[in-house]
């Protein structure tokens, strides 16, 4: 796991991009995305850093606020 130093805006965009890519893979596979859970260093860093947590939540909310987000908080 590698901690990253990124701006809130960049992290929000990273999360939005990853969620969108995963949703596309789910669609191709014919399954429904059930939830979103950050993994690895992003989950650990978000548990310690409110700014990172809020940026991650922001990315998910931009994709679709009805999504279930699993978090350690």
CSV table of C-alpha atoms in Angstrom, one decimal:
chain,number,residue,atom,x,y,z
A,1,UNK,CA,0.0,0.0,0.0
A,2,UNK,CA,1.3,3.4,-0.9
A,3,UNK,CA,-0.1,6.6,0.6
A,4,UNK,CA,-0.6,9.3,-2.0
A,5,UNK,CA,-0.5,13.1,-1.7
A,6,UNK,CA,-3.2,14.4,-4.0
A,7,UNK,CA,-5.5,17.3,-4.1
A,8,UNK,CA,-9.1,16.8,-3.1
A,9,UNK,CA,-10.2,17.6,-6.6
A,10,UNK,CA,-7.9,15.0,-8.1
A,11,UNK,CA,-9.0,12.3,-5.7
A,12,UNK,CA,-12.7,13.0,-6.3
A,13,UNK,CA,-12.0,12.6,-10.1
A,14,UNK,CA,-9.9,9.4,-9.5
A,15,UNK,CA,-12.8,7.9,-7.6
A,16,UNK,CA,-15.4,9.0,-10.1
A,17,UNK,CA,-13.3,7.5,-13.0
A,18,UNK,CA,-12.8,4.2,-11.2
A,19,UNK,CA,-16.4,3.9,-10.2
A,20,UNK,CA,-17.5,4.6,-13.8
A,21,UNK,CA,-15.0,2.1,-15.2
A,22,UNK,CA,-16.2,-0.6,-12.8
A,23,UNK,CA,-19.9,0.2,-13.6
A,24,UNK,CA,-19.1,-0.3,-17.3
A,25,UNK,CA,-17.5,-3.7,-16.5
A,26,UNK,CA,-20.6,-4.7,-14.5
A,27,UNK,CA,-22.8,-3.7,-17.4
A,28,UNK,CA,-20.9,-5.8,-19.9
A,29,UNK,CA,-21.0,-8.7,-17.5
A,30,UNK,CA,-24.7,-8.3,-17.1
A,31,UNK,CA,-24.6,-7.7,-13.3
A,32,UNK,CA,-25.7,-4.8,-11.1
A,33,UNK,CA,-23.1,-2.9,-9.0
A,34,UNK,CA,-24.3,-3.6,-5.5
A,35,UNK,CA,-22.0,-1.3,-3.5
A,36,UNK,CA,-18.7,0.6,-3.6
A,37,UNK,CA,-15.8,0.0,-1.2
A,38,UNK,CA,-12.5,1.8,-1.4
A,39,UNK,CA,-9.6,-0.6,-1.0
A,40,UNK,CA,-6.0,-0.6,0.0
A,41,UNK,CA,-4.2,2.6,0.9
A,42,UNK,CA,-7.2,4.7,-0.1
A,43,UNK,CA,-9.4,3.1,2.5
A,44,UNK,CA,-6.6,3.3,5.2
A,45,UNK,CA,-5.8,6.9,4.3
A,46,UNK,CA,-9.4,8.0,4.2
A,47,UNK,CA,-9.9,6.5,7.7
A,48,UNK,CA,-7.2,8.8,9.0
A,49,UNK,CA,-7.8,11.9,6.9
A,50,UNK,CA,-11.2,13.6,6.8
A,51,UNK,CA,-10.3,15.6,3.6
A,52,UNK,CA,-9.4,12.3,1.8
A,53,UNK,CA,-12.7,10.8,3.1
A,54,UNK,CA,-14.8,13.7,1.9
A,55,UNK,CA,-13.1,13.7,-1.5
A,56,UNK,CA,-13.8,10.0,-1.9
A,57,UNK,CA,-17.4,10.4,-0.9
A,58,UNK,CA,-17.6,13.3,-3.4
A,59,UNK,CA,-16.5,11.1,-6.3
A,60,UNK,CA,-19.1,8.4,-5.4
A,61,UNK,CA,-21.8,11.1,-5.0
A,62,UNK,CA,-21.0,12.6,-8.5
A,63,UNK,CA,-21.5,9.1,-10.0
A,64,UNK,CA,-24.8,8.5,-8.3
A,65,UNK,CA,-25.8,9.5,-4.8
A,66,UNK,CA,-28.0,6.4,-4.5
A,67,UNK,CA,-24.9,4.1,-4.4
A,68,UNK,CA,-24.1,2.3,-1.2
A,69,UNK,CA,-20.6,3.2,0.0
A,70,UNK,CA,-18.8,1.0,2.5
A,71,UNK,CA,-16.4,2.9,4.7
A,72,UNK,CA,-14.4,2.4,7.9
A,73,UNK,CA,-15.9,5.5,9.4
